[in-house]
PDB file of C-alpha atoms and ligand atoms in Angstrom:
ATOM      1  CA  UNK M   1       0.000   0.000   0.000  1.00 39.00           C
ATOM      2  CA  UNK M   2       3.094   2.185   0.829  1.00 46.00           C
ATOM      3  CA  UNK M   3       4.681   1.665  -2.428  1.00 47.00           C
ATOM      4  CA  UNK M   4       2.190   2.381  -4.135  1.00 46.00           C
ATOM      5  CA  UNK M   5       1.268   5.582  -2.759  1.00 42.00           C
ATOM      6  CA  UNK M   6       4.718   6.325  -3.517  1.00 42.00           C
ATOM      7  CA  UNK M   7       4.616   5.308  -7.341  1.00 43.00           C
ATOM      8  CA  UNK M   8       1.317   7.722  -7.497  1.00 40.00           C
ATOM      9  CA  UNK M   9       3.307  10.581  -6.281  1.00 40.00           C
ATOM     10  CA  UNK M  10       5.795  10.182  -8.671  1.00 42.00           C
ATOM     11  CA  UNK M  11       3.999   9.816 -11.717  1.00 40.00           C
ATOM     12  CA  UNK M  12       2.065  12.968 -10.530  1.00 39.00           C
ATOM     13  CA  UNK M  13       5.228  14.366 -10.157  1.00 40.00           C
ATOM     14  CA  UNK M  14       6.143  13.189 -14.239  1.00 40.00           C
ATOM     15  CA  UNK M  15       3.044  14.311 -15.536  1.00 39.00           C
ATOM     16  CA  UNK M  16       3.093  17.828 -13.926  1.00 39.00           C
ATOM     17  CA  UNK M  17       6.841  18.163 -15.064  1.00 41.00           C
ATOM     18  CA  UNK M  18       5.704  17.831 -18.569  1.00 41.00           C
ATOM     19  CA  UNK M  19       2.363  19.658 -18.365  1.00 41.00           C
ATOM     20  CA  UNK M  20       4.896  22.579 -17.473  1.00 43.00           C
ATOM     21  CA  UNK M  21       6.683  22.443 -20.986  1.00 45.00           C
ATOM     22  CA  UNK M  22       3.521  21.989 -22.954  1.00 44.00           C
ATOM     23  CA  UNK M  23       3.071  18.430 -23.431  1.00 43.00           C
ATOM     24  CA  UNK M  24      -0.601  17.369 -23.888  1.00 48.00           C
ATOM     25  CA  UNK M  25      -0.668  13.247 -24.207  1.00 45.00           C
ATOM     26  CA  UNK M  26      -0.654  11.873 -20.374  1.00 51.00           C
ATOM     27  CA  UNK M  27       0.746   8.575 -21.435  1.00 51.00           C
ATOM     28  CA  UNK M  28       4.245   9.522 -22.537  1.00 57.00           C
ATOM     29  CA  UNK M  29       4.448  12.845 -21.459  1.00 58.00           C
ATOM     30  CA  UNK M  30       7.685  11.984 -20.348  1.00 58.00           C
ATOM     31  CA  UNK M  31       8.820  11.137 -23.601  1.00 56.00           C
ATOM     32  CA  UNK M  32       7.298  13.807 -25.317  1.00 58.00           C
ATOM     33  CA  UNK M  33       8.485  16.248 -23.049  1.00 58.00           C
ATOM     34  CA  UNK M  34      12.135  15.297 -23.660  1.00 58.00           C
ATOM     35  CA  UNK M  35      12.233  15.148 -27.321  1.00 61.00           C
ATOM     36  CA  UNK M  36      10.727  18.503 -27.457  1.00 82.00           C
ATOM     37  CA  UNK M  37      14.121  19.767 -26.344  1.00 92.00           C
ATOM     38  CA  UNK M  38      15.750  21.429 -28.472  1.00 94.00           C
ATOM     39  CA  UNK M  39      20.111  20.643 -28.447  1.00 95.00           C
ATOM     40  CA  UNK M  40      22.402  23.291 -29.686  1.00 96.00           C
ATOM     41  CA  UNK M  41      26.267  22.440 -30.084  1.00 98.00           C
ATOM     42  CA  UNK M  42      29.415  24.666 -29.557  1.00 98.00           C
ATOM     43  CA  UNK M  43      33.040  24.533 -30.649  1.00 98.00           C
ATOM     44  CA  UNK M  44      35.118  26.799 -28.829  1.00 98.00           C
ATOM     45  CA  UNK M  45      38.118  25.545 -30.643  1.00 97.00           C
ATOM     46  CA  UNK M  46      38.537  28.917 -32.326  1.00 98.00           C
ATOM     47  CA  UNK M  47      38.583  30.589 -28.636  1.00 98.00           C
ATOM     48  CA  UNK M  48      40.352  28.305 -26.010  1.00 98.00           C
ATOM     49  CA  UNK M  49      41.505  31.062 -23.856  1.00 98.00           C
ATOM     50  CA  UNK M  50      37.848  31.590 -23.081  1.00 98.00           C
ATOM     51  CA  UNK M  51      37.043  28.073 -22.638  1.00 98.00           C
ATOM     52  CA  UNK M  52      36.078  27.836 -19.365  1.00 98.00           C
ATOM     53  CA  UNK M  53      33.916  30.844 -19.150  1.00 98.00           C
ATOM     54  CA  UNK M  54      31.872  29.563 -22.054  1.00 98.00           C
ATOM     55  CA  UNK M  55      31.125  26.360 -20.484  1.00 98.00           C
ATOM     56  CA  UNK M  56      29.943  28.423 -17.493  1.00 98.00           C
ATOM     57  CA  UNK M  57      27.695  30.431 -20.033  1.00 98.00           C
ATOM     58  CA  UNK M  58      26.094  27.206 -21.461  1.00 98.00           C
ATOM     59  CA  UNK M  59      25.683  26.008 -17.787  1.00 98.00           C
ATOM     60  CA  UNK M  60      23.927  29.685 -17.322  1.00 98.00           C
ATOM     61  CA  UNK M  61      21.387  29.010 -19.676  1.00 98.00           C
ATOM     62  CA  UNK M  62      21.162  25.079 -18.918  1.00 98.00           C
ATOM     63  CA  UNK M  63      19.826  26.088 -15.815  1.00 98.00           C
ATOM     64  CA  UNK M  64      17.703  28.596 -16.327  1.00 98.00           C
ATOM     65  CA  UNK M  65      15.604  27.366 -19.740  1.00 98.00           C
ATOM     66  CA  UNK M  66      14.314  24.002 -20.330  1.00 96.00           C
ATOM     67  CA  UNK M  67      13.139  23.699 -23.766  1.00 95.00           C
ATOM     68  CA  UNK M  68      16.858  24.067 -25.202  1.00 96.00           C
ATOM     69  CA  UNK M  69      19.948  22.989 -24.324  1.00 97.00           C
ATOM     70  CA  UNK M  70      23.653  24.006 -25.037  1.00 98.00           C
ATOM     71  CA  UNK M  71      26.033  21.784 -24.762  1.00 98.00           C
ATOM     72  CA  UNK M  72      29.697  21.386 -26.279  1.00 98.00           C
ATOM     73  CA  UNK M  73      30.110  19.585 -29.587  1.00 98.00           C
ATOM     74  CA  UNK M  74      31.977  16.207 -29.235  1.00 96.00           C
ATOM     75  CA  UNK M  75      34.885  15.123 -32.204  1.00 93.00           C
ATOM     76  CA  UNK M  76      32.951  14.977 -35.506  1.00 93.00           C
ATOM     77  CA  UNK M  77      29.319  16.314 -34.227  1.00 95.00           C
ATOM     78  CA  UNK M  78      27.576  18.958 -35.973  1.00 96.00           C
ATOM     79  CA  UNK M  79      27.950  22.169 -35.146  1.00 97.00           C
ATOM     80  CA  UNK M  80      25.290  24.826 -34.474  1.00 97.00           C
ATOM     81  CA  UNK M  81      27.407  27.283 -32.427  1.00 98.00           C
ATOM     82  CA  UNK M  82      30.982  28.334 -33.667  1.00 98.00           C
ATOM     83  CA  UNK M  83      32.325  30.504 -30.836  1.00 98.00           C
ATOM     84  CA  UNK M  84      35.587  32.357 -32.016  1.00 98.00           C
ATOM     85  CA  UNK M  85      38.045  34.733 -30.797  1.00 98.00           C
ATOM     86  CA  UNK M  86      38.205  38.114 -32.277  1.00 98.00           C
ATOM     87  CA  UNK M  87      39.915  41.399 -31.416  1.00 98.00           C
ATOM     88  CA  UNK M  88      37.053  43.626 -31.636  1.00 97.00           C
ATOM     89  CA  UNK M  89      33.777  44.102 -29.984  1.00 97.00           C
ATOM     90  CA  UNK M  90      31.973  40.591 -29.058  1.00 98.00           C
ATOM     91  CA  UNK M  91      29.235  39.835 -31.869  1.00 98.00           C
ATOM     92  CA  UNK M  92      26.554  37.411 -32.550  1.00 98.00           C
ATOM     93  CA  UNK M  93      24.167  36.259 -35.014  1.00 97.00           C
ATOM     94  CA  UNK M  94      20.630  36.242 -33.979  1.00 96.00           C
ATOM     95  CA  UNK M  95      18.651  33.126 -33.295  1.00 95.00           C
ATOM     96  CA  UNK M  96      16.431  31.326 -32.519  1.00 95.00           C
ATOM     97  CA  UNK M  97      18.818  28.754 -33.783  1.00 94.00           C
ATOM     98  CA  UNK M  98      17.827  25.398 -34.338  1.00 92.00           C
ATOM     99  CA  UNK M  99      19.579  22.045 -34.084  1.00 91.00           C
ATOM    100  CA  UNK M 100      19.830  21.766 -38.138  1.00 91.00           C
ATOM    101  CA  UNK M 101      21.136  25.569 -38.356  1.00 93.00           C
ATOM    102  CA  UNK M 102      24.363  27.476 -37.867  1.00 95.00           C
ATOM    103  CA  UNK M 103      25.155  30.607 -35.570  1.00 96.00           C
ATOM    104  CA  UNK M 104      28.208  32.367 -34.210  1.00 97.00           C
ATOM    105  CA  UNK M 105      29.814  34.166 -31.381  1.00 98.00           C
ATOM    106  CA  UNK M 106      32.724  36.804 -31.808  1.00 98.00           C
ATOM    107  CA  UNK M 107      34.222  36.643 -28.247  1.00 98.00           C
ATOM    108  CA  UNK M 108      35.351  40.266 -28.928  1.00 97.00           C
ATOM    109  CA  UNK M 109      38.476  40.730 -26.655  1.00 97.00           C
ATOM    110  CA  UNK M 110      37.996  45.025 -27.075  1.00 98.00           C
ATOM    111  CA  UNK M 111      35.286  44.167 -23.917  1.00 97.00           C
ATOM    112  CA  UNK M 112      37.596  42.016 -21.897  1.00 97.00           C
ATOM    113  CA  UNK M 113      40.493  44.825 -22.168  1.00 97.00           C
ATOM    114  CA  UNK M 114      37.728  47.199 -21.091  1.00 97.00           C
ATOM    115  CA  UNK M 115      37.103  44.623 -18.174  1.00 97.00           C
ATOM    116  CA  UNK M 116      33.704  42.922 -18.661  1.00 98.00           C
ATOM    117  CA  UNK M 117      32.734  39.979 -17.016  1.00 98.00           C
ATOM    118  CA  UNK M 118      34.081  37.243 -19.382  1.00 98.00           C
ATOM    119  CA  UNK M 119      30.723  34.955 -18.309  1.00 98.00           C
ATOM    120  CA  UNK M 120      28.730  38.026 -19.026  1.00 98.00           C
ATOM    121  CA  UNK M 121      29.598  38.444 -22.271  1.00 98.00           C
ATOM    122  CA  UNK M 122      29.121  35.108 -23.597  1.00 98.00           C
ATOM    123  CA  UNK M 123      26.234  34.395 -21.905  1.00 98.00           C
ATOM    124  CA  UNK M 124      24.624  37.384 -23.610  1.00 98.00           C
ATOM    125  CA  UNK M 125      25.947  36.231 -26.953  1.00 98.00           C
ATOM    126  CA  UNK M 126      24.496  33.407 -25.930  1.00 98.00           C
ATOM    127  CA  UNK M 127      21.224  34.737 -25.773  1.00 98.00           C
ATOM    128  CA  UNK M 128      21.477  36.235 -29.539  1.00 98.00           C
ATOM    129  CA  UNK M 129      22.209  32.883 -30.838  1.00 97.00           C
ATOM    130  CA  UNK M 130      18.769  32.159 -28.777  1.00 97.00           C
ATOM    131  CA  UNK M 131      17.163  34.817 -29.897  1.00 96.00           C
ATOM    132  CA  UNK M 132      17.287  37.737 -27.662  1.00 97.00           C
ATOM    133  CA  UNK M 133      18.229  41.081 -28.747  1.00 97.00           C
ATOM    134  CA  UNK M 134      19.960  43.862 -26.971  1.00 98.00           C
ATOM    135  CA  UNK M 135      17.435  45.515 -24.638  1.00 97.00           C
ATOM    136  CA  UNK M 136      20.103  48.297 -23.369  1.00 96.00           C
ATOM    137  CA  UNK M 137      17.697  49.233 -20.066  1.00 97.00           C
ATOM    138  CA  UNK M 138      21.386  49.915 -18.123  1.00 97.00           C
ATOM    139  CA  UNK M 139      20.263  47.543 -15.501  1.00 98.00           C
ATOM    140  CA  UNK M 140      22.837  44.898 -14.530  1.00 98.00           C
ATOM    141  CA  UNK M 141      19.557  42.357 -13.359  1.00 98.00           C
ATOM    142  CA  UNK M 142      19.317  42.784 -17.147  1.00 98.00           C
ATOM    143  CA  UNK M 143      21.244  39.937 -19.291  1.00 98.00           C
ATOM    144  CA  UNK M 144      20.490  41.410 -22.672  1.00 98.00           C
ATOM    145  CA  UNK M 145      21.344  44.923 -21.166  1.00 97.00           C
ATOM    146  CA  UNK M 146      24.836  44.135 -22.282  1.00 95.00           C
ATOM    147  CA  UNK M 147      27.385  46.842 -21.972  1.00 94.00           C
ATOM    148  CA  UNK M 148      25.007  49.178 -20.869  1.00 96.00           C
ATOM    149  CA  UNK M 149      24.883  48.360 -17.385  1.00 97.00           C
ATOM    150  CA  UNK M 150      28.013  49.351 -15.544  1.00 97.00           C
ATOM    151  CA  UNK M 151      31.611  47.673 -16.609  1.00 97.00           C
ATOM    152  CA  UNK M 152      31.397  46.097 -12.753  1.00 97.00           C
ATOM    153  CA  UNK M 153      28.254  44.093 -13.587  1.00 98.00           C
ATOM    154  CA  UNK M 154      29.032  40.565 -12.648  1.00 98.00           C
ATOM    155  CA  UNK M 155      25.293  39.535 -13.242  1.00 98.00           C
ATOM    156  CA  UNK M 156      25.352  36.255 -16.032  1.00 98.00           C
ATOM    157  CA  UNK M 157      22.036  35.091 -15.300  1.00 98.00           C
ATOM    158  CA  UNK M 158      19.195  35.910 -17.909  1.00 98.00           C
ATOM    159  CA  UNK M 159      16.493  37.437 -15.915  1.00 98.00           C
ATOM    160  CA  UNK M 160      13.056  36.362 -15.833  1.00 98.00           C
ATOM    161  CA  UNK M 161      11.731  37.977 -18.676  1.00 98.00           C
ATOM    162  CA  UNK M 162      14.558  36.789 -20.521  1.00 98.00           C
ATOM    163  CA  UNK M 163      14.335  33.020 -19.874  1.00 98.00           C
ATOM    164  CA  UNK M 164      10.466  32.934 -20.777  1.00 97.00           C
ATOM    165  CA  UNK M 165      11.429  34.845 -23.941  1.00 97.00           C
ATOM    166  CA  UNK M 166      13.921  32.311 -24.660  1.00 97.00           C
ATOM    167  CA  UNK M 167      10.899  29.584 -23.437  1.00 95.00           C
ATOM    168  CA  UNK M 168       9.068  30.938 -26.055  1.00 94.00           C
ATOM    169  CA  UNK M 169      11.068  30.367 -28.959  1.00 94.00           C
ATOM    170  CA  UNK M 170      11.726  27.077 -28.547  1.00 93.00           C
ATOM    171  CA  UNK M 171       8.059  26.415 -27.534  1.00 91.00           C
ATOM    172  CA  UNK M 172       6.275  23.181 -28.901  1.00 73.00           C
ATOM    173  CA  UNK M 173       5.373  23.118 -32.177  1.00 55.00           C
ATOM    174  CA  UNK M 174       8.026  26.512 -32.955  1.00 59.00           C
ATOM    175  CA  UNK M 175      11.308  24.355 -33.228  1.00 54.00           C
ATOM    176  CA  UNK M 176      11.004  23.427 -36.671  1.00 54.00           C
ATOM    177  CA  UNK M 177      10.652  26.792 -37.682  1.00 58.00           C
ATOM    178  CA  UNK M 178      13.716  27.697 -39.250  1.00 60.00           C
ATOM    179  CA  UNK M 179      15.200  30.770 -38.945  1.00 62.00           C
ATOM    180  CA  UNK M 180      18.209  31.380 -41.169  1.00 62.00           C
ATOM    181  CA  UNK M 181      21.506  33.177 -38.766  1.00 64.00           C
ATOM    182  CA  UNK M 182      21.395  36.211 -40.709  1.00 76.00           C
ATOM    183  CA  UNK M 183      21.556  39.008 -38.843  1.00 85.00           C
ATOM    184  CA  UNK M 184      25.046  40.199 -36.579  1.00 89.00           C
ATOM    185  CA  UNK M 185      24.126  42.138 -33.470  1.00 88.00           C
ATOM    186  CA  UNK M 186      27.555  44.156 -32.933  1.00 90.00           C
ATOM    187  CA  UNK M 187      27.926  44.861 -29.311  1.00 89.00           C
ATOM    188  CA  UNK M 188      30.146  48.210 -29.550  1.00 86.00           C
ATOM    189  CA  UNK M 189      29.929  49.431 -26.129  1.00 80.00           C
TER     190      UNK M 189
HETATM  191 ZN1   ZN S   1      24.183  42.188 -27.438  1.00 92.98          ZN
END
């Protein structure tokens, strides 16, 4: 009787997880749930020195979205996010990208010399590749405020707004919607 109390709860448990992300069949919601994610792959092979704050930016948005995920492209995989080095002002092309398309990152060294946060900056690039465009309200809660808000910002969290924006595009039903990388937002402070 215990145990099955138990198994109750946690297919409640299931079934409200996936009610959250839009899933509408009870019986594999589960399932369904999971292959609605969308996967995006990096190579940061073009900017090692940055390596480590780029995994923290994909962690960034790991945690706060659930409908995609980025994570780093193994020997051979597809790509869907180059992330290279560059000497000017960090750029990106703007998303939503999708698991069949191509976007990039300039990890513009011109804002590390002026001393933004390394985690900041690519997890708003981040965002471009997701979507997001530069919303320059100054505020350093702000992700997308970008190098508006003050050089001291340490914030690399997307704010609320940002992450159900980000929700949004890769919403069921939306991720086969392709939306050709196009567009460079230069981030010029
Ligand atoms: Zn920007």
């Amino acid at each position: 009787m215990q145990r099955r109390t138990l198994a109750l709860v946690a297919a409640n448990v299931i079934l409200g997880a996936a009610v959250a992300v839009g899933t509408a069949v009870p019986a594999t919601a589960a399932q369904d749930a999971a292959a609605l994610v969308t996967t995006l792959t990096y190579d940061d092979s073009g900017a090692r020195q940055y390596s480590t704050e780029i995994a923290q930016g994909a962690a960034n948005w790991n945690a706060a979205v659930t409908n995609v995920r980025i994570v780093k492209a193994t020997s051979g995989q597809r790509v869907n996010i180059r992330i290279v080095a560059d000497p000017g002002w960090p750029q990106a092309t703007l998303g939503p990208v999708r698991s069949t398309g191509s976007a990039q990152v300039w990890f513009g060294k011109q804002a590390v010399d002026q001393g933004y946060n390394k985690v900041r900056i690519i997890t708003h690039e981040l965002g471009h590749n997701l979507g997001l465009p530069d919303r320059r309200t100054g505020l350093c809660s702000d992700l997308m405020s970008g190098s508006s808000a003050p050089v001291s910002c340490n914030n690399a969290q997307p704010s609320a707004a940002e992450k159900a924006s980000v929700q949004r595009n890769y919403a069921t039903g939306l991720a086969s919607r392709q939306v050709p990388a196009t567009i460079v937002i230069s981030d010029a402070a």
